[in-house]
mmCIF file of C-alpha atoms in Angstrom:
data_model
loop_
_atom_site.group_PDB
_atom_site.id
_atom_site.type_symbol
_atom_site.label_atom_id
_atom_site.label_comp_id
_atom_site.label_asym_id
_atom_site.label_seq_id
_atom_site.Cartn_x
_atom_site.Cartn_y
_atom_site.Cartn_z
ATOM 1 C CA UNK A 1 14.884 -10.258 15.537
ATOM 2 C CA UNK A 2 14.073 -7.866 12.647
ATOM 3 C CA UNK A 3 12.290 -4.370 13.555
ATOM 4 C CA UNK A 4 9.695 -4.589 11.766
ATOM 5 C CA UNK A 5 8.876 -1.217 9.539
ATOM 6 C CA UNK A 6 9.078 0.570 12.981
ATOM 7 C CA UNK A 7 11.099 3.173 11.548
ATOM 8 C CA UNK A 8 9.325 4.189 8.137
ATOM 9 C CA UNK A 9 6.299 3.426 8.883
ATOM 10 C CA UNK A 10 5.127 2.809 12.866
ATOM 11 C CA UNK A 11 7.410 5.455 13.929
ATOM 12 C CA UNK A 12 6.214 9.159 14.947
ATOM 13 C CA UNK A 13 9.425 10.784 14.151
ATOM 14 C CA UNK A 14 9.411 10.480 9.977
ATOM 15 C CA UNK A 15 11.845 10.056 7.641
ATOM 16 C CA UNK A 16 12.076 11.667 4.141
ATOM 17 C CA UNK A 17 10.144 9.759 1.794
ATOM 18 C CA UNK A 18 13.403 8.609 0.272
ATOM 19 C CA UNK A 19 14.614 7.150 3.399
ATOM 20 C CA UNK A 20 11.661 5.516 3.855
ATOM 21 C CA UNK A 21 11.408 4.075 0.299
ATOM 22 C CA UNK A 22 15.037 3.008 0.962
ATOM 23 C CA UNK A 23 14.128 1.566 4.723
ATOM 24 C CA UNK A 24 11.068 -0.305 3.480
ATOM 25 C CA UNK A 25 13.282 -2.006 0.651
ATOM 26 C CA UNK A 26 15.716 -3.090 3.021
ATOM 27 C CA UNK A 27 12.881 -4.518 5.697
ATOM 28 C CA UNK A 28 11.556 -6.833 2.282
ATOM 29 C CA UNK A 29 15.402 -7.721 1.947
ATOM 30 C CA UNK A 30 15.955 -8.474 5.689
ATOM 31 C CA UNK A 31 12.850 -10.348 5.431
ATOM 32 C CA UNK A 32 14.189 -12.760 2.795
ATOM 33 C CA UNK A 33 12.086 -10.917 -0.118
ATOM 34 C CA UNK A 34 14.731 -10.542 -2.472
ATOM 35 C CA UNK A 35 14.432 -9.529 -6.518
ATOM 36 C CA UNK A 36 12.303 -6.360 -5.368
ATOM 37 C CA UNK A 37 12.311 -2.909 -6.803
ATOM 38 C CA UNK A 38 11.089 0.345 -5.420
ATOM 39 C CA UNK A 39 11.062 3.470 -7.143
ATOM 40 C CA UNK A 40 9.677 6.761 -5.342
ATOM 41 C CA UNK A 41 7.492 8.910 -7.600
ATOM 42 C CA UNK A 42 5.529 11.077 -4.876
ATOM 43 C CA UNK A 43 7.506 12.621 -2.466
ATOM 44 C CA UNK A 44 5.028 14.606 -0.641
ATOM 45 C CA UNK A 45 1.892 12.274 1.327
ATOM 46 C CA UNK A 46 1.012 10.316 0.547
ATOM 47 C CA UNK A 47 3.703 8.970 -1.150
ATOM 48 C CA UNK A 48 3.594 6.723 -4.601
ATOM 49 C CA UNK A 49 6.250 4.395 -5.494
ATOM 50 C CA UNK A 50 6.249 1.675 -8.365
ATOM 51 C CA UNK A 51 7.503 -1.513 -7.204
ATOM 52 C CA UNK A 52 9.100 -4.170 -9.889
ATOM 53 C CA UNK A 53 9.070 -7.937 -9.068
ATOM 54 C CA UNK A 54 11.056 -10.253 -11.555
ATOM 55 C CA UNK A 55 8.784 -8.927 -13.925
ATOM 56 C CA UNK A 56 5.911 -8.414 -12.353
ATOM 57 C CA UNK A 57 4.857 -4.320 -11.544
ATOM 58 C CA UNK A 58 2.920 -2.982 -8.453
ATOM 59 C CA UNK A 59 2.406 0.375 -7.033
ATOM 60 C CA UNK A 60 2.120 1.308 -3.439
ATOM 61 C CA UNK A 61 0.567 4.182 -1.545
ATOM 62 C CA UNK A 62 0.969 5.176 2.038
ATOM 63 C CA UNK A 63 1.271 7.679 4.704
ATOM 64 C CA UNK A 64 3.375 6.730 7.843
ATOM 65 C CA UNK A 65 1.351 6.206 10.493
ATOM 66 C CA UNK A 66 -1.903 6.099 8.530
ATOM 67 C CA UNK A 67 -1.735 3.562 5.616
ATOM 68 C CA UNK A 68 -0.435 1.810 3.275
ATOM 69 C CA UNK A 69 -1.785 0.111 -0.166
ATOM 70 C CA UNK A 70 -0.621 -2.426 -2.820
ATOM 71 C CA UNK A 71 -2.025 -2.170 -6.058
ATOM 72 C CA UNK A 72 -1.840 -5.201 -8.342
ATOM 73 C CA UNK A 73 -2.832 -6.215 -11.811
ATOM 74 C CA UNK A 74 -3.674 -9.570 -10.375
ATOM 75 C CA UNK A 75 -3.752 -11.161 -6.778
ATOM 76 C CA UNK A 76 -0.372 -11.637 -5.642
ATOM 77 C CA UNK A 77 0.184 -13.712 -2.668
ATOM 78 C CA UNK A 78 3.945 -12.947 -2.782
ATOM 79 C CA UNK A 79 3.471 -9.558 -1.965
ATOM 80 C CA UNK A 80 0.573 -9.864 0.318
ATOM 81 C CA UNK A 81 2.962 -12.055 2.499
ATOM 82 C CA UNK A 82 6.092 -9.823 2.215
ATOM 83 C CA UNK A 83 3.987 -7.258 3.350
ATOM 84 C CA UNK A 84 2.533 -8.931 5.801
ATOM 85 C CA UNK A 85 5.948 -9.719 7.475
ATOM 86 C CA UNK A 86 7.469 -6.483 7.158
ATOM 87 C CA UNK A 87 4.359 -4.735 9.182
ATOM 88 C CA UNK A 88 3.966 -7.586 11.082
ATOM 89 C CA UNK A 89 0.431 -8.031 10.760
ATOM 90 C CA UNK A 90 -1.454 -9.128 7.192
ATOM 91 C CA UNK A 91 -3.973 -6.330 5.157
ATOM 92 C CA UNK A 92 -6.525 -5.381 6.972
ATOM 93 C CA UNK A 93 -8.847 -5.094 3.790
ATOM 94 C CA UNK A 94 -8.653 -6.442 0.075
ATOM 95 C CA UNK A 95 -10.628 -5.863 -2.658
ATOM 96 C CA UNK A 96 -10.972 -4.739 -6.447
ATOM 97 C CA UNK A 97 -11.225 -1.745 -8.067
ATOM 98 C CA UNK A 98 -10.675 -0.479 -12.039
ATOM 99 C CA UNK A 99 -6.964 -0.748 -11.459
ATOM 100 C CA UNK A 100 -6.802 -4.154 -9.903
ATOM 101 C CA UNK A 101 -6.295 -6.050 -6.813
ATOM 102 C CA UNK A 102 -5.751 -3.639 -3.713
ATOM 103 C CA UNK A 103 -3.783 -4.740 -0.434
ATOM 104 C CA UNK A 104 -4.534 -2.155 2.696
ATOM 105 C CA UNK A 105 -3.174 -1.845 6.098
ATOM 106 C CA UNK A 106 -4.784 0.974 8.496
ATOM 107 C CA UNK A 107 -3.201 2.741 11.320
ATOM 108 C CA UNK A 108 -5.815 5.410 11.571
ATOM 109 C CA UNK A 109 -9.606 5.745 10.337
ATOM 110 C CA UNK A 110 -9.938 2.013 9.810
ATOM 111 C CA UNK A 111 -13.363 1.655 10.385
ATOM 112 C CA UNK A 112 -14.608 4.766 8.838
ATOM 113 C CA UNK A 113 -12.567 3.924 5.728
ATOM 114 C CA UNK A 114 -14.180 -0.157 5.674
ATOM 115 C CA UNK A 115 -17.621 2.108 5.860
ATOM 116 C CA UNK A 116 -16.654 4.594 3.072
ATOM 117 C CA UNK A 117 -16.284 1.740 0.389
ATOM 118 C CA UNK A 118 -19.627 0.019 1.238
ATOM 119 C CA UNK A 119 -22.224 -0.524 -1.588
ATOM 120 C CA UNK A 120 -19.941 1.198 -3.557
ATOM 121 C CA UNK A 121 -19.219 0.014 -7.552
ATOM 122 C CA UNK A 122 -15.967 1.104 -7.861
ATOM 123 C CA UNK A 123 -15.097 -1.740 -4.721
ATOM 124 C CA UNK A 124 -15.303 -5.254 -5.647
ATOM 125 C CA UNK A 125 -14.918 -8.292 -4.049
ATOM 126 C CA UNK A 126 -14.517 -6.720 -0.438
ATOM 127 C CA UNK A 127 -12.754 -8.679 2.216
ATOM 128 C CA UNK A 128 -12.027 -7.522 5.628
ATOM 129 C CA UNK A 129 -9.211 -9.624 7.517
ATOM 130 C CA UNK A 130 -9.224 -7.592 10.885
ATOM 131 C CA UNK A 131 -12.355 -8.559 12.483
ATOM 132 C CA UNK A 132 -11.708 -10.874 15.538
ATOM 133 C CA UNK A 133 -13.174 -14.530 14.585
ATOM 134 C CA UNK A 134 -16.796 -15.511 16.623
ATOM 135 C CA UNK A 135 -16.322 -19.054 17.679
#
């Protein structure tokens, strides 16, 4: 069984930023996403880091134990599931904004960040995927 992203990003004891870069690379490996790059440019919190797929660039935001987002061009269902997988649960939120297609998981503040980007015109296409289903 793979641990998933318990120890860069569940964890309460944290890692360097470059040990976590480097852990969260090796979770996507483990996980069978190969032909990934990561490349930490922020090394204080949150902390940036480009990402390079085949040929394909992404950047990625997060704060251990608070969040974490995927910013695309374009939606990118290979990345959305890698992601997924590695923090065992899929993006709690997805939507558009000038830069492109955001992925976000929330540890903390979830609702008052889904509130934050209401009726705003910098958020597009809003879609919530944590929200138990009403039968």
């Amino acid at each position: 069984m793979i641990d998933r992203a318990t120890h860069w990003f569940y964890a309460r004891r944290h890692l360097s930023a470059g040990a976590s870069v480097e852990n969260m690379r090796h979770d996507l490996w483990a996980n069978g996403f190969y032909n990934i790059w990561l490349t930490l440019k922020k090394s204080d919190p949150p902390y940036r880091v480009t990402g390079l797929w085949g040929q394909e660039k992404f950047e990625i935001e997060f704060e251990p134990r608070h969040f974490l987002t995927i910013r695309t061009l374009k939606e990118n269902e290979w990345l959305k599931k890698a992601f997924a997988r590695v923090l065992g649960q899929p993006p709690h939120f997805q939507y558009e904004d000038r830069a492109g297609v955001v992925y976000e998981w929330r540890v903390a503040d979830r609702e008052a960040r889904w509130q934050s980007m209401q009726g705003l015109p910098a958020y597009k296409n809003l879609k919530r995927f944590d929200l138990p289903v009403e039968e």
